[in-house]
Coordinates of C-alpha atoms in Angstrom, one line a residue:
M1 CA 19.1 13.0 15.9
S2 CA 19.9 14.8 12.6
S3 CA 16.6 15.2 10.8
S4 CA 18.3 16.2 7.6
A5 CA 20.4 13.0 7.7
A6 CA 17.3 10.9 8.4
R7 CA 15.6 12.4 5.4
R8 CA 18.3 11.6 2.9
E9 CA 16.9 8.8 0.9
R10 CA 19.3 6.3 -0.8
R11 CA 18.2 5.4 -4.3
D12 CA 19.1 2.2 -6.2
G13 CA 21.3 4.2 -8.6
S14 CA 23.5 5.4 -5.8
T15 CA 24.3 2.1 -4.2
K16 CA 27.9 1.0 -4.1
S17 CA 29.5 -2.4 -3.9
S18 CA 32.7 -4.3 -4.3
T19 CA 33.6 -5.6 -7.7
V20 CA 31.2 -8.2 -8.9
K21 CA 32.9 -11.4 -9.9
Q22 CA 30.7 -14.5 -10.4
R23 CA 28.1 -13.1 -8.0
T24 CA 27.1 -9.9 -6.3
R25 CA 27.1 -9.3 -2.5
R26 CA 25.1 -6.1 -2.8
G27 CA 21.6 -5.0 -3.4
D28 CA 18.5 -3.5 -2.2
P29 CA 17.2 -5.6 0.7
I30 CA 14.1 -7.5 -0.3
W31 CA 11.4 -9.0 2.0
A32 CA 11.9 -12.4 0.3
R33 CA 15.2 -12.7 2.0
L34 CA 13.6 -12.2 5.4
M35 CA 10.8 -14.7 4.8
V36 CA 13.2 -17.4 3.5
L37 CA 15.5 -17.0 6.5
F38 CA 12.7 -16.9 9.1
G39 CA 10.7 -19.4 7.1
A40 CA 13.5 -21.8 6.8
L41 CA 13.5 -22.0 10.6
L42 CA 9.8 -22.7 10.6
M43 CA 9.9 -25.1 7.7
M44 CA 12.1 -27.5 9.7
G45 CA 9.1 -28.3 11.8
S46 CA 7.3 -29.7 8.7
G47 CA 8.1 -32.5 6.3
G48 CA 10.4 -34.6 8.3
A49 CA 10.7 -35.9 11.9
I50 CA 14.5 -36.0 11.7
V51 CA 14.8 -32.3 11.3
G52 CA 11.9 -31.2 13.4
T53 CA 13.7 -31.8 16.7
K54 CA 14.7 -29.4 19.5
V55 CA 18.2 -30.8 19.3
L56 CA 18.7 -29.7 15.7
L57 CA 16.9 -26.5 16.2
S58 CA 19.2 -25.6 19.0
A59 CA 22.2 -26.5 16.9
T60 CA 21.1 -24.5 13.9
T61 CA 19.7 -21.4 15.6
G62 CA 22.4 -20.8 18.2
A63 CA 24.2 -18.3 15.9
I64 CA 21.1 -16.3 15.2
D65 CA 20.8 -13.0 17.0
Q66 CA 17.7 -12.8 19.1
N67 CA 16.6 -9.4 20.5
N68 CA 13.6 -7.5 21.8
M69 CA 12.6 -5.3 18.9
L70 CA 8.8 -5.0 18.8
G71 CA 8.2 -2.6 21.6
A72 CA 4.6 -1.5 22.1
A73 CA 3.7 -3.4 18.9
A74 CA 4.4 -6.8 20.5
A75 CA 1.5 -9.1 20.9
D76 CA 0.3 -9.5 24.5
G77 CA 2.3 -6.5 25.5
G78 CA 5.6 -8.4 25.0
N79 CA 4.5 -11.1 27.5
Q80 CA 3.4 -13.7 24.9
K81 CA 2.8 -17.0 26.6
S82 CA 1.7 -19.0 23.6
I83 CA 1.2 -18.7 19.8
N84 CA -2.4 -20.0 19.5
G85 CA -4.8 -18.1 17.3
A86 CA -4.0 -15.8 14.4
L87 CA -0.3 -14.8 14.0
N88 CA 1.4 -11.8 12.5
I89 CA 5.1 -11.6 11.8
L90 CA 6.8 -8.4 10.7
L91 CA 9.7 -8.8 8.2
V92 CA 12.1 -6.0 7.4
G93 CA 15.0 -5.9 4.9
L94 CA 18.0 -3.6 5.2
D95 CA 21.1 -2.8 3.2
E96 CA 23.6 -2.2 6.0
R97 CA 26.9 -1.3 4.2
P98 CA 30.1 -0.4 6.1
D99 CA 30.8 2.3 3.4
N100 CA 27.4 4.0 3.9
N101 CA 27.4 6.9 6.3
E102 CA 23.7 7.7 5.8
L103 CA 21.0 6.4 8.1
V104 CA 19.7 3.1 6.9
R105 CA 16.0 3.0 5.7
A106 CA 13.8 0.0 5.6
D107 CA 13.5 -0.7 1.9
S108 CA 11.5 -3.9 2.3
I109 CA 8.6 -4.3 4.7
I110 CA 6.2 -7.2 4.7
I111 CA 3.5 -8.6 7.1
L112 CA 3.2 -12.3 7.2
H113 CA -0.3 -13.2 8.4
I114 CA -1.2 -16.7 9.5
P115 CA -4.9 -17.4 10.3
A116 CA -5.9 -19.1 13.5
S117 CA -6.1 -22.4 11.6
H118 CA -2.3 -22.3 11.1
D119 CA -2.5 -24.0 7.7
Q120 CA -2.1 -21.0 5.4
A121 CA 0.1 -17.9 5.0
Y122 CA -0.6 -14.5 3.5
L123 CA 2.1 -12.0 2.5
V124 CA 1.3 -8.3 2.4
S125 CA 4.0 -6.0 1.2
I126 CA 3.9 -2.4 2.5
P127 CA 5.1 0.2 -0.1
R128 CA 8.3 1.8 1.0
D129 CA 7.1 5.3 0.0
L130 CA 3.7 5.0 1.8
Y131 CA 2.9 8.3 3.5
V132 CA 2.2 7.6 7.2
Q133 CA 2.3 9.2 10.6
I134 CA 5.4 7.9 12.5
P135 CA 4.3 8.1 16.2
A136 CA 6.4 9.4 19.0
V137 CA 8.4 6.6 20.7
K138 CA 10.1 7.4 23.9
T139 CA 13.9 7.9 23.7
L140 CA 13.8 6.9 20.0
H141 CA 11.6 9.4 18.2
P142 CA 10.4 12.2 20.4
R143 CA 7.8 13.8 18.1
A144 CA 5.1 12.3 15.8
E145 CA 5.8 13.2 12.2
S146 CA 4.1 12.5 8.8
T147 CA 6.5 11.1 6.2
K148 CA 7.4 8.0 4.2
I149 CA 7.2 4.8 6.1
N150 CA 10.7 3.7 5.2
A151 CA 12.0 6.6 7.3
A152 CA 10.6 5.0 10.5
Y153 CA 13.5 2.6 10.7
A154 CA 16.0 5.4 10.1
Y155 CA 14.6 7.5 12.9
G156 CA 14.7 4.7 15.4
S157 CA 18.0 3.3 14.5
D158 CA 19.7 6.7 14.8
K159 CA 19.5 6.4 18.6
G160 CA 18.6 2.7 19.2
G161 CA 20.5 0.7 16.6
R162 CA 18.8 -2.1 14.7
A163 CA 16.3 -2.9 17.6
G164 CA 15.4 0.8 17.9
G165 CA 14.7 1.1 14.2
F166 CA 12.6 -2.0 14.1
Q167 CA 10.6 -0.8 17.1
V168 CA 9.7 2.5 15.6
L169 CA 8.7 0.8 12.3
A170 CA 6.6 -1.8 14.1
E171 CA 4.8 0.9 16.2
T172 CA 4.2 2.9 13.0
L173 CA 2.5 -0.1 11.4
K174 CA 0.5 -0.7 14.6
N175 CA -0.7 2.9 14.2
L176 CA -1.5 2.4 10.5
A177 CA -3.4 -0.8 10.9
N178 CA -5.9 -0.2 13.7
G179 CA -3.8 -1.5 16.6
L180 CA -2.2 -4.4 14.7
T181 CA 0.3 -6.3 17.0
F182 CA 3.0 -8.7 16.0
N183 CA 3.8 -12.2 17.4
A184 CA 7.4 -12.1 16.0
G185 CA 9.7 -10.1 13.8
A186 CA 12.8 -10.6 11.8
I187 CA 15.4 -8.4 10.2
V188 CA 18.2 -9.3 7.8
N189 CA 20.8 -7.8 5.5
F190 CA 21.7 -8.8 2.0
G191 CA 25.1 -10.6 2.2
G192 CA 24.0 -13.4 4.5
F193 CA 20.8 -14.0 2.6
Q194 CA 22.7 -14.6 -0.7
E195 CA 24.6 -17.3 1.1
V196 CA 21.3 -18.9 2.0
V197 CA 20.2 -19.0 -1.6
E198 CA 23.7 -20.3 -2.7
A199 CA 23.3 -23.1 -0.1
I200 CA 20.2 -24.4 -1.8
G201 CA 21.8 -24.1 -5.3
G202 CA 20.0 -21.1 -6.7
V203 CA 16.4 -21.2 -7.9
D204 CA 14.1 -22.0 -10.8
M205 CA 12.1 -18.9 -11.8
C206 CA 9.8 -17.8 -14.5
L207 CA 10.6 -14.1 -15.3
D208 CA 7.5 -12.2 -16.4
Q209 CA 9.2 -8.9 -17.5
E210 CA 12.2 -8.0 -19.5
V211 CA 14.5 -5.6 -17.9
D212 CA 18.2 -4.4 -17.9
S213 CA 20.1 -4.6 -14.6
H214 CA 20.6 -1.2 -13.1
H215 CA 23.4 -2.6 -10.9
I216 CA 25.4 -5.2 -12.8
G217 CA 27.1 -4.9 -16.2
V218 CA 29.6 -6.8 -18.3
D219 CA 32.8 -5.1 -19.4
K220 CA 34.8 -5.6 -22.6
T221 CA 36.6 -8.5 -21.2
G222 CA 33.4 -10.3 -20.3
R223 CA 33.9 -9.7 -16.6
M224 CA 30.8 -8.7 -14.5
V225 CA 31.3 -5.4 -12.7
P226 CA 29.1 -3.0 -10.7
R227 CA 27.6 -0.4 -13.0
Y228 CA 28.0 2.4 -10.5
K229 CA 31.7 2.0 -10.9
Y230 CA 31.8 1.1 -14.6
P231 CA 28.9 3.0 -16.2
A232 CA 30.1 2.0 -19.7
A233 CA 29.6 -1.7 -19.0
K234 CA 26.8 -3.4 -20.9
P235 CA 24.0 -4.1 -18.4
V236 CA 23.1 -7.7 -17.7
H237 CA 19.8 -8.3 -19.5
Y238 CA 17.0 -10.4 -18.3
T239 CA 14.5 -11.8 -20.8
V240 CA 11.0 -13.3 -20.2
G241 CA 11.0 -17.0 -19.7
C242 CA 11.6 -19.8 -17.2
R243 CA 15.1 -20.8 -16.3
H244 CA 17.5 -21.7 -13.4
L245 CA 19.1 -18.7 -11.8
A246 CA 22.2 -18.6 -9.7
A247 CA 21.8 -16.8 -6.4
W248 CA 23.3 -13.5 -7.7
E249 CA 21.2 -13.6 -10.8
A250 CA 17.9 -14.1 -9.0
L251 CA 18.7 -11.5 -6.4
D252 CA 19.8 -9.0 -9.0
Y253 CA 16.6 -9.5 -11.0
V254 CA 14.3 -9.0 -8.0
R255 CA 16.2 -5.8 -7.1
Q256 CA 15.2 -4.1 -10.4
R257 CA 12.6 -1.4 -10.4
Y258 CA 13.9 1.2 -12.9
G259 CA 12.6 0.4 -16.4
L260 CA 9.5 -1.4 -15.1
P261 CA 6.1 0.0 -15.7
N262 CA 5.0 0.0 -12.1
T263 CA 8.5 0.3 -10.6
D264 CA 8.5 -0.7 -7.0
Y265 CA 5.2 -2.6 -7.3
D266 CA 6.6 -4.7 -10.1
R267 CA 9.7 -5.3 -8.0
A268 CA 7.5 -6.4 -5.0
R269 CA 5.7 -8.9 -7.3
H270 CA 9.0 -10.3 -8.5
Q271 CA 10.1 -10.6 -4.9
Q272 CA 7.0 -12.6 -4.1
Q273 CA 7.7 -14.9 -7.0
F274 CA 11.2 -15.3 -5.9
L275 CA 10.1 -16.2 -2.4
K276 CA 7.9 -19.0 -3.6
A277 CA 10.7 -20.3 -5.9
V278 CA 13.1 -20.4 -2.9
L279 CA 10.7 -22.2 -0.7
K280 CA 10.1 -24.7 -3.4
Q281 CA 13.9 -25.2 -4.0
A282 CA 14.5 -25.6 -0.3
K283 CA 12.0 -28.4 -0.2
T284 CA 13.6 -30.0 -3.3
Q285 CA 17.0 -29.8 -1.7
G286 CA 15.8 -31.5 1.5
V287 CA 16.1 -28.6 3.9
T288 CA 13.0 -29.8 5.7
S289 CA 14.3 -33.4 6.1
N290 CA 18.0 -33.5 5.7
P291 CA 19.9 -32.4 8.8
V292 CA 23.1 -31.6 7.0
K293 CA 21.4 -29.4 4.4
A294 CA 19.4 -27.7 7.2
L295 CA 22.6 -26.9 9.1
Q296 CA 24.2 -25.4 5.9
V297 CA 21.2 -23.1 5.4
M298 CA 20.9 -22.1 9.0
N299 CA 24.6 -21.4 9.3
A300 CA 24.3 -19.0 6.4
A301 CA 21.1 -17.5 7.9
G302 CA 22.8 -16.9 11.2
K303 CA 25.2 -14.4 9.6
A304 CA 22.5 -12.0 8.7
L305 CA 19.3 -12.7 10.7
T306 CA 18.1 -11.0 13.8
V307 CA 14.7 -12.2 15.2
D308 CA 12.3 -11.3 18.0
T309 CA 10.2 -14.4 18.8
N310 CA 8.3 -12.6 21.6
N311 CA 9.2 -15.0 24.3
I312 CA 8.3 -18.2 22.3
D313 CA 11.2 -20.5 21.5
L314 CA 12.0 -21.4 17.9
A315 CA 11.2 -25.0 18.4
T316 CA 7.6 -24.1 19.4
W317 CA 7.4 -21.8 16.4
A318 CA 8.5 -24.7 14.1
F319 CA 6.0 -27.1 15.6
T320 CA 3.1 -24.7 15.5
L321 CA 3.6 -23.7 11.9
R322 CA 4.4 -27.2 10.6
N323 CA 1.4 -27.2 8.3
V324 CA 1.8 -23.7 6.8
T325 CA 4.1 -24.7 4.0
D326 CA 1.9 -27.5 2.9
N327 CA -0.4 -24.9 1.3
E328 CA 0.2 -22.3 -1.3
L329 CA 1.4 -18.9 -0.1
V330 CA -1.2 -16.2 -0.9
M331 CA 0.5 -13.0 -2.0
L332 CA -1.5 -9.8 -1.9
K333 CA -1.1 -6.5 -3.7
V334 CA -1.5 -3.3 -1.8
N335 CA -3.2 -0.6 -3.9
N336 CA -3.8 -3.2 -6.6
G337 CA -0.1 -3.1 -7.5
T338 CA -0.1 0.6 -8.7
F339 CA 1.0 3.9 -7.3
N340 CA -1.9 5.6 -5.5
P341 CA -1.1 9.4 -5.2
K342 CA -2.8 11.9 -3.0
K343 CA -2.1 15.6 -2.8
L344 CA -0.6 17.0 0.4
A345 CA -1.3 20.4 2.0
D346 CA 1.8 21.9 0.2
G347 CA 0.6 20.7 -3.2
S348 CA 3.0 17.8 -3.5
E349 CA 1.9 14.2 -4.0
A350 CA 2.6 11.2 -1.8
E351 CA 1.5 7.6 -1.8
H352 CA -1.5 6.6 0.3
L353 CA -3.4 3.5 0.9
S354 CA -6.5 3.1 -1.2
E355 CA -9.8 2.6 0.6
E356 CA -9.8 -1.1 -0.2
S357 CA -6.2 -1.5 0.8
A358 CA -7.0 0.1 4.2
Q359 CA -9.9 -2.4 4.5
M360 CA -7.4 -5.2 3.8
L361 CA -5.2 -4.2 6.7
T362 CA -8.2 -4.0 9.0
A363 CA -9.2 -7.5 7.9
L364 CA -5.7 -8.7 8.6
Q365 CA -5.8 -7.2 12.1
K366 CA -9.1 -8.9 12.8
D367 CA -8.1 -12.2 11.2
K368 CA -10.7 -11.8 8.5
L369 CA -8.2 -11.8 5.6
T370 CA -9.6 -15.0 4.1
E371 CA -13.0 -13.4 3.9
F372 CA -11.5 -10.2 2.4
V373 CA -9.7 -12.2 -0.3
M374 CA -12.8 -14.1 -1.2
Q375 CA -14.6 -10.8 -1.7
H376 CA -11.6 -9.1 -3.5
P377 CA -9.9 -11.7 -5.6
T378 CA -8.2 -9.1 -7.7
F379 CA -5.9 -8.3 -4.7
I380 CA -4.2 -11.7 -5.2
S381 CA -1.0 -11.6 -7.1
T382 CA -1.5 -14.3 -9.9
S383 CA 1.6 -13.5 -12.0
A384 CA 4.1 -16.1 -13.2
E385 CA 6.2 -17.7 -10.4
G386 CA 9.1 -20.0 -10.0

């Protein structure tokens, strides 16, 4: 494996895409895409008996790639027999571009935690620049190394493809969070997810920060173009307020981190808001009760989604989590939503978990997250949402 190649880090400003017309097919992957895709599968188990059937699940999930990706981080050692008790799902977002010769890094990482009661869901975003120890993983990553967590996927994928990248990342998180294991995982790329959002007609969102798009501009003819190719184009501008956003607008807004006070943390909050807006829109559009609409969404999802259900079929997942979406998603802020620097031996600074954030991951691993949140209410993201 080329260590120098693995260390090259793609920034938002260097992404490339085809010409943007009335939408964009490009963007930093965001964890919201993952949750909506995997969540859409699960949501079909709630809200309507018509959709919550094994026949429809089979029809809608046949095109979805299923693979063993969790490795040593799989619950029950990869021999999961049931999904009783607390559940953890690892969600990873990628920007896999045919024109990109660099190793792909995981730009979006989230842990979805569901308590043993199966009636609530917590979302914990892991900062992409978090400094961690990536463990040695046989055939994929021969030596343990301390670096940014988003490199874990790059290291594993260099030799093991998508499944290998996911495995090294999952095992890194297991190492970070006191032996945390996962009952399922999902990975997705940008293009297919945008089709999912288009299938539900866009979303209603309340934007809480004003920002210029770093990625999309408008040229002199009024045509939307990618700014990397047309730097003189006037950037698309997003103002504070509530409105309906087309799929490309919503996805572009939640890509932005440059120009925001807390950069990636603000972006993570916007992604959380977007997720809630999409889930709400999916319900409004009848995804949970209309077989035709469900098929449209799942067909779009199948083009981008890879899942590891850890030996439990999707119909069982849907039935088990049928009550989760009846309650509000609780979105939690790592490091209280701000950069937490710590000096390294060479004098440089890197992002580390605060003491309380480390306690939160321990609480998640022990299914004590509800108690942690009650004692630390400031960790809840309470910003405007869709």
